[in-house]
mmCIF file of C-alpha atoms in Angstrom:
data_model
loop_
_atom_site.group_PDB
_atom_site.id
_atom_site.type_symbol
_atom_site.label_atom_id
_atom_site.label_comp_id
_atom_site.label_asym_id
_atom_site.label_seq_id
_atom_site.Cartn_x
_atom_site.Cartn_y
_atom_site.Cartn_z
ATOM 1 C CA UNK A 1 131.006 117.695 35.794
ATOM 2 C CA UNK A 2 128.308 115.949 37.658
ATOM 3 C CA UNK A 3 128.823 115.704 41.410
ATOM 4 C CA UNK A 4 128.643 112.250 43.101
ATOM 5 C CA UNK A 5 127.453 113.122 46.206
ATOM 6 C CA UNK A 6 124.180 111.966 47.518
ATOM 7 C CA UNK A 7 122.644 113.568 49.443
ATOM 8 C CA UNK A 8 120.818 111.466 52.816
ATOM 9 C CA UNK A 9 117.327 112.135 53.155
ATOM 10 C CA UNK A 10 116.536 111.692 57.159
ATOM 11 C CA UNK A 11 113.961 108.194 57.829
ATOM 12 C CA UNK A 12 111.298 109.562 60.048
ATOM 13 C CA UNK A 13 110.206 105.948 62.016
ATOM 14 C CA UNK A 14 106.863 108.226 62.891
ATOM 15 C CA UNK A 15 104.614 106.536 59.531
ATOM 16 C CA UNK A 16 106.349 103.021 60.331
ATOM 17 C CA UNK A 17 104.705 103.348 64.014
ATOM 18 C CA UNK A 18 101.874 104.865 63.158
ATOM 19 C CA UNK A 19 100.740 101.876 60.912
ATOM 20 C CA UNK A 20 101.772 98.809 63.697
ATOM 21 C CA UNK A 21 100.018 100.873 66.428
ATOM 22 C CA UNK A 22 96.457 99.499 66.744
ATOM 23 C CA UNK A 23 93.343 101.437 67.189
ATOM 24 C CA UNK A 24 92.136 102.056 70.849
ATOM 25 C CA UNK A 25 89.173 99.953 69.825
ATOM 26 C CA UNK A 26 90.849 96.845 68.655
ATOM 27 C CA UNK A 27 93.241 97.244 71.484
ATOM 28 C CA UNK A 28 90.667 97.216 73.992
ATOM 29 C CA UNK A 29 89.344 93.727 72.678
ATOM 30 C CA UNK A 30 92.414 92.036 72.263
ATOM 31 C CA UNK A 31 93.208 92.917 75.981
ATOM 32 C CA UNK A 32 89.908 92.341 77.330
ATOM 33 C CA UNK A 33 88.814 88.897 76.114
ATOM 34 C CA UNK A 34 91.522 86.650 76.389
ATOM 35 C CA UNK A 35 91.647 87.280 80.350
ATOM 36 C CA UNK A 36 88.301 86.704 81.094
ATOM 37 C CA UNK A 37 88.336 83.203 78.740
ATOM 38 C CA UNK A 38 91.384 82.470 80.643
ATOM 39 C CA UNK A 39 89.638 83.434 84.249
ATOM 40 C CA UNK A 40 87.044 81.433 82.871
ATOM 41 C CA UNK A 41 89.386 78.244 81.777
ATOM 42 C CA UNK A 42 91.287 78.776 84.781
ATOM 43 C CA UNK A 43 87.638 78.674 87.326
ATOM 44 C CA UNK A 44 86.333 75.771 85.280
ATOM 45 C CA UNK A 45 89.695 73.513 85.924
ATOM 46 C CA UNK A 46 90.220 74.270 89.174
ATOM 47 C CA UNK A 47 86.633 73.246 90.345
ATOM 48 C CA UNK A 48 86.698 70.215 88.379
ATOM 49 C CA UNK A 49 90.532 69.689 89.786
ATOM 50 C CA UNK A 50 88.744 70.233 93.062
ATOM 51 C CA UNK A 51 85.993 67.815 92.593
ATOM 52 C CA UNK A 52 88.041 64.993 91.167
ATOM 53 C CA UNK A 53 90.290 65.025 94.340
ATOM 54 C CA UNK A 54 87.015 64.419 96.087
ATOM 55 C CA UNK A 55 86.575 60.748 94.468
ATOM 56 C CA UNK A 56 86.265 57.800 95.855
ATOM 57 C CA UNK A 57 88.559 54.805 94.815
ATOM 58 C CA UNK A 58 86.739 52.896 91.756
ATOM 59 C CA UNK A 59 87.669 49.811 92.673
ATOM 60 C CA UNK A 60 85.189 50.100 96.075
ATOM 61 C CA UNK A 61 82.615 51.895 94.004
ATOM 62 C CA UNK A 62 82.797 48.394 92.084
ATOM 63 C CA UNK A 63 83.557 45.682 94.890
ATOM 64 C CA UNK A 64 81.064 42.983 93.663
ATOM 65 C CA UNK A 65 81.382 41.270 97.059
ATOM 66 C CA UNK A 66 79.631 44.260 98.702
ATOM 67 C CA UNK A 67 76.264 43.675 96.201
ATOM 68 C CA UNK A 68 73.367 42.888 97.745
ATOM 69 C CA UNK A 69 69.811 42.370 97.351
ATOM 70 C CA UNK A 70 68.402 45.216 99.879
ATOM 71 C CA UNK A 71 65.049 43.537 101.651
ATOM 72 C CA UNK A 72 62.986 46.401 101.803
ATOM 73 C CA UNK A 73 62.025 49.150 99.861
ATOM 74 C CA UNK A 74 63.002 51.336 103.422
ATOM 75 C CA UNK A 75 66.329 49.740 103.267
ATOM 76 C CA UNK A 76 66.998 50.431 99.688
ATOM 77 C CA UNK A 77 66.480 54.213 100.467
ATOM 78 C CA UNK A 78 68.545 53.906 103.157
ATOM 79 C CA UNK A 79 71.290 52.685 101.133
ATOM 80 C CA UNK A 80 70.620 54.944 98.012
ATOM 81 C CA UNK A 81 71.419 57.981 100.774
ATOM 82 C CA UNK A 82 74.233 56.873 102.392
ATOM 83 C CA UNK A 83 75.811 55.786 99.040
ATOM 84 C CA UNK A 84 75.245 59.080 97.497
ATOM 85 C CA UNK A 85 76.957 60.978 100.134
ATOM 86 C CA UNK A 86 79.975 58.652 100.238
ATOM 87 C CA UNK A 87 80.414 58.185 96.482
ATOM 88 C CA UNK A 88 78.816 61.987 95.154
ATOM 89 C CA UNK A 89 81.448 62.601 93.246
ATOM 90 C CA UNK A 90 81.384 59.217 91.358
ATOM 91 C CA UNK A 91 78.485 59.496 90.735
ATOM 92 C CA UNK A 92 78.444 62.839 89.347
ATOM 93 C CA UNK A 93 81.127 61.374 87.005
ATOM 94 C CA UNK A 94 78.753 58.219 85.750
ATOM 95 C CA UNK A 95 76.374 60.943 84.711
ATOM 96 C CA UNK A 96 78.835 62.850 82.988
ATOM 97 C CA UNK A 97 80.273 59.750 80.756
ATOM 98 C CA UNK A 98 76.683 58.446 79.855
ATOM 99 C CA UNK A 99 76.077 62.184 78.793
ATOM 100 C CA UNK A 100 78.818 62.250 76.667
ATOM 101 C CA UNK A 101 79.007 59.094 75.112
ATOM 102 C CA UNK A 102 75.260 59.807 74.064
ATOM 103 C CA UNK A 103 76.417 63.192 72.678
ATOM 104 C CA UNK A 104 79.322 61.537 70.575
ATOM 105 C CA UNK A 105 76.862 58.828 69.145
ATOM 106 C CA UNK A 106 74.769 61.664 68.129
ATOM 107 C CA UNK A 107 77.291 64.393 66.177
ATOM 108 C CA UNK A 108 74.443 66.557 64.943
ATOM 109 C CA UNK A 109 73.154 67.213 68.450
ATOM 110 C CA UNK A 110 76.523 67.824 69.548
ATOM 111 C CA UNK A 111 77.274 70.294 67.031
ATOM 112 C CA UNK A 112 73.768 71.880 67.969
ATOM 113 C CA UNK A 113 75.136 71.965 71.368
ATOM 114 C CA UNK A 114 78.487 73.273 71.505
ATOM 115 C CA UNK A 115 76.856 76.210 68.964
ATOM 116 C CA UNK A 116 74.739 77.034 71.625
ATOM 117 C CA UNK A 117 77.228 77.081 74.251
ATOM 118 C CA UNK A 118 80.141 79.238 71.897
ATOM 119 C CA UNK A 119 76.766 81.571 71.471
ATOM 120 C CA UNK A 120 76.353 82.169 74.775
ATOM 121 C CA UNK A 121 80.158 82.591 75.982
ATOM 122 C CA UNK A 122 81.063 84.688 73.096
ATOM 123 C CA UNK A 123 77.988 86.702 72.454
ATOM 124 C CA UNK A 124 76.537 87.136 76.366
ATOM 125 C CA UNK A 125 79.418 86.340 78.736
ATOM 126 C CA UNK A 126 82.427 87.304 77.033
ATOM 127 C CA UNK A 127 81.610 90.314 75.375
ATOM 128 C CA UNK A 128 81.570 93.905 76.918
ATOM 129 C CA UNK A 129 78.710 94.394 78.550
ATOM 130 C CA UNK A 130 79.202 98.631 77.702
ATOM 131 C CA UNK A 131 79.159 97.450 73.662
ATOM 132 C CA UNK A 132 76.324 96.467 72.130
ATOM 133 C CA UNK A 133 76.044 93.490 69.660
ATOM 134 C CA UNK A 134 76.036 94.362 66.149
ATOM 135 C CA UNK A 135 74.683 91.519 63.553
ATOM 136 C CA UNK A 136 73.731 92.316 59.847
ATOM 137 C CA UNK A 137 74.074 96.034 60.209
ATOM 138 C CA UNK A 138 71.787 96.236 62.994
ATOM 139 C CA UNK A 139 72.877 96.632 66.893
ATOM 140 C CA UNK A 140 70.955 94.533 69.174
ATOM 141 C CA UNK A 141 71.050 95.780 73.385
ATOM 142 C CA UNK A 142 71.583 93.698 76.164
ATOM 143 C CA UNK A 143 68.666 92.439 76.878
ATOM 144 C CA UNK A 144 67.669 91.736 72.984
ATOM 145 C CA UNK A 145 70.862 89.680 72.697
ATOM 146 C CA UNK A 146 69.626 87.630 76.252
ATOM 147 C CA UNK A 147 66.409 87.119 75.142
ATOM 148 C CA UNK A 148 67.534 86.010 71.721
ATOM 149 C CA UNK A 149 69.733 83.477 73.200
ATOM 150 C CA UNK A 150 67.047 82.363 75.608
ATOM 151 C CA UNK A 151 64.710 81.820 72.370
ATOM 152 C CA UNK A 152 67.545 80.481 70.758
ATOM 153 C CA UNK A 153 68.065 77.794 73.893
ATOM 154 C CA UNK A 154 64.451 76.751 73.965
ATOM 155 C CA UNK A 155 64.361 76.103 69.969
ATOM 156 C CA UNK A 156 67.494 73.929 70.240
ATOM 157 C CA UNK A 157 66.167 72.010 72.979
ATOM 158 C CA UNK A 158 62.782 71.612 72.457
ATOM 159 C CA UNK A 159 62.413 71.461 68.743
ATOM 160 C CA UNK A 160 65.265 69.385 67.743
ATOM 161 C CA UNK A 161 67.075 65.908 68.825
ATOM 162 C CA UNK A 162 69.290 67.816 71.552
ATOM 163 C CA UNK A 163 66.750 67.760 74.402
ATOM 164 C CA UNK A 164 65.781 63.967 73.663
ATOM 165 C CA UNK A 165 69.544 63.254 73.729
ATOM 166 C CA UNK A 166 69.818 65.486 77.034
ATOM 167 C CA UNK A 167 66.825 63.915 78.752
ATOM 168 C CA UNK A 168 67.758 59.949 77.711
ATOM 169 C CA UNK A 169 71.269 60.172 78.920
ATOM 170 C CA UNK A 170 69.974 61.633 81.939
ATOM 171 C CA UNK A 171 67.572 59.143 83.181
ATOM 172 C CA UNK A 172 70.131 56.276 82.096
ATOM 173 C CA UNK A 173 72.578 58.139 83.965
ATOM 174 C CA UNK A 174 70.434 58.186 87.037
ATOM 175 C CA UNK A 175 69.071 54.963 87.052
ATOM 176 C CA UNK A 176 72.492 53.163 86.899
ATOM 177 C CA UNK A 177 73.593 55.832 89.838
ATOM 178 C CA UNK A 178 70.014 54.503 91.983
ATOM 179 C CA UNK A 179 70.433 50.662 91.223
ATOM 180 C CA UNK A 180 73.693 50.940 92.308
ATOM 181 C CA UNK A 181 72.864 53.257 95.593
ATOM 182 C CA UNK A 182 70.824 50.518 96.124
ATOM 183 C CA UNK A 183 72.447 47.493 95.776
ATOM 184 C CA UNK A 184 75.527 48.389 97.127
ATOM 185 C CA UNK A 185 75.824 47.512 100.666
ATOM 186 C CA UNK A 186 77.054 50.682 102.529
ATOM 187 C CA UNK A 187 78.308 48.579 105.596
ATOM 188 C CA UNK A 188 81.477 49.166 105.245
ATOM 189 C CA UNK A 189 81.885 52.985 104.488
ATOM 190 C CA UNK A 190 82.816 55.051 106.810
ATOM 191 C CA UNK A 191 81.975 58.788 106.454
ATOM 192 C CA UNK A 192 82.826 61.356 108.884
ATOM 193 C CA UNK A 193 79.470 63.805 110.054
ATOM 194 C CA UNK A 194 81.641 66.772 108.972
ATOM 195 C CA UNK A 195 82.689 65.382 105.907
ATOM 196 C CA UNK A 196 81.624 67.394 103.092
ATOM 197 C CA UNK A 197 80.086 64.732 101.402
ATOM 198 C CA UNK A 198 77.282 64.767 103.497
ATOM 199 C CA UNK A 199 76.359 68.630 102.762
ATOM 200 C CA UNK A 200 74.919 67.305 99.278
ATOM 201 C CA UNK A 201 74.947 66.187 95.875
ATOM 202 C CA UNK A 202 76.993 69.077 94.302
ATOM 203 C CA UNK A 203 78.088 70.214 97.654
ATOM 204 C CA UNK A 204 82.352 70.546 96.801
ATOM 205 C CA UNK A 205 81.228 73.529 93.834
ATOM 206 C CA UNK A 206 82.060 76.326 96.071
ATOM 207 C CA UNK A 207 81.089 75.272 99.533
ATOM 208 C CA UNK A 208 83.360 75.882 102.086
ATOM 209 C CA UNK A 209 84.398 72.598 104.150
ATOM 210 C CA UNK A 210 83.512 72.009 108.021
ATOM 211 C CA UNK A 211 86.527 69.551 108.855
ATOM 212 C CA UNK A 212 88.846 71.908 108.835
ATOM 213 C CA UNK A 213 86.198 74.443 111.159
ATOM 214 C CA UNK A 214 85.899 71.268 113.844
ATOM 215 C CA UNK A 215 89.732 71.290 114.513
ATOM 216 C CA UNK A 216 90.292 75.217 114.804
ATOM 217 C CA UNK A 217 86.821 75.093 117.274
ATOM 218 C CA UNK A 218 88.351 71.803 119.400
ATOM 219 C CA UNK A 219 91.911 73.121 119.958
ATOM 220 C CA UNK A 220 90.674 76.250 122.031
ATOM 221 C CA UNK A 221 91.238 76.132 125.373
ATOM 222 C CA UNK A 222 89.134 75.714 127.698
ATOM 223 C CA UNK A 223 87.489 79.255 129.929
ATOM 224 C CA UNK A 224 89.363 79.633 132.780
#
């Protein structure tokens, strides 16, 4: 007589955990590199974010009643200076436009480029600096992987079409920014002395503003 019980073998869950669990390595990357590309991301959009809210209005960047010829070469100066401080961050943006527009009429450079820049992120900035860089069976240290990339940089720049793009867009970039510091009449800008503007160019990338110093510094009272 054959006996229909079965007998239940006991499912250990230990092999079924043991294959989903990853190694320590692998761990450590997945867990390391998508913060600092976030903290990256996140620095990036906030100082543009930053910036932006620094604009002036377009529409008095572009007032064609306030274009003049300037009478002196003195003058023109004068206005190129005073422009710059009140409409920096404009300006910054003209730049930026020209620059890319060239870039996009040019695909092969901007291939070139944004290579370069993934090469630099992923293989220099991104990457642990306790792990060396291993290419072709070979591991490279830190500072052969820097000056790789720094060879790398000047090749792209200097022996192909990226650094005529580059240079181009930059002088057409700040020539329209100087014939317009110059032509536009500045008479009826106001800009505070502890504005920010007037620190610099670039001056909202991580510089601390005075106006809100000048309030803290006027509300003390007074020495008895």
């Amino acid at each position: 007589m054959v006996s229909t019980d079965s007998h239940v073998l006991p499912v250990s869950t230990t092999a079924a955990t043991a294959t989903t669990t990853q190694p320590p390595i692998v761990t450590a990357v997945v867990e390391s590199q998508p913060p600092a590309v976030r903290a990256f991301v996140n620095g990036v959009t906030e100082t543009v974010r930053g910036g932006l809210s620094r604009s002036r209005p377009w529409s008095e960047l572009l007032d064609r009643s306030a274009f003049t010829k300037p009478e002196s070469l003195a003058e023109a100066a004068t206005r190129f200076r005073k422009n710059s401080a009140y409409f920096r961050v404009n300006y910054v943006c003209i730049v930026a436009l020209i620059l890319g527009f060239s870039l996009v009429a040019q695909p092969f450079s901007l291939v070139l480029l944004l290579c370069l820049a993934a090469s630099w992120l992923f293989l220099y900035l991104f990457r642990p600096s306790d792990r060396p860089l291993i290419l072709f069976g070979r591991s490279f240290s830190e500072y052969e992987t820097l000056a790789g990339l720094i060879l790398s940089t000047i090749a792209v720049i200097f022996f192909t079409s990226v650094g005529s793009v580059l240079i181009s867009a930059l002088m057409i970039g700040i020539a329209t920014v100087c014939v317009h510091g110059a032509f536009r009449a500045p008479d009826d800008l106001f800009l505070d002395e502890q504005d920010p503007a007037a620190v610099g160019f670039l001056s909202f990338i991580g510089v601390p503003t005075t106006a809100s110093v000048a309030p803290s510094a006027s509300s003390a009272p007074p020495p008895v």
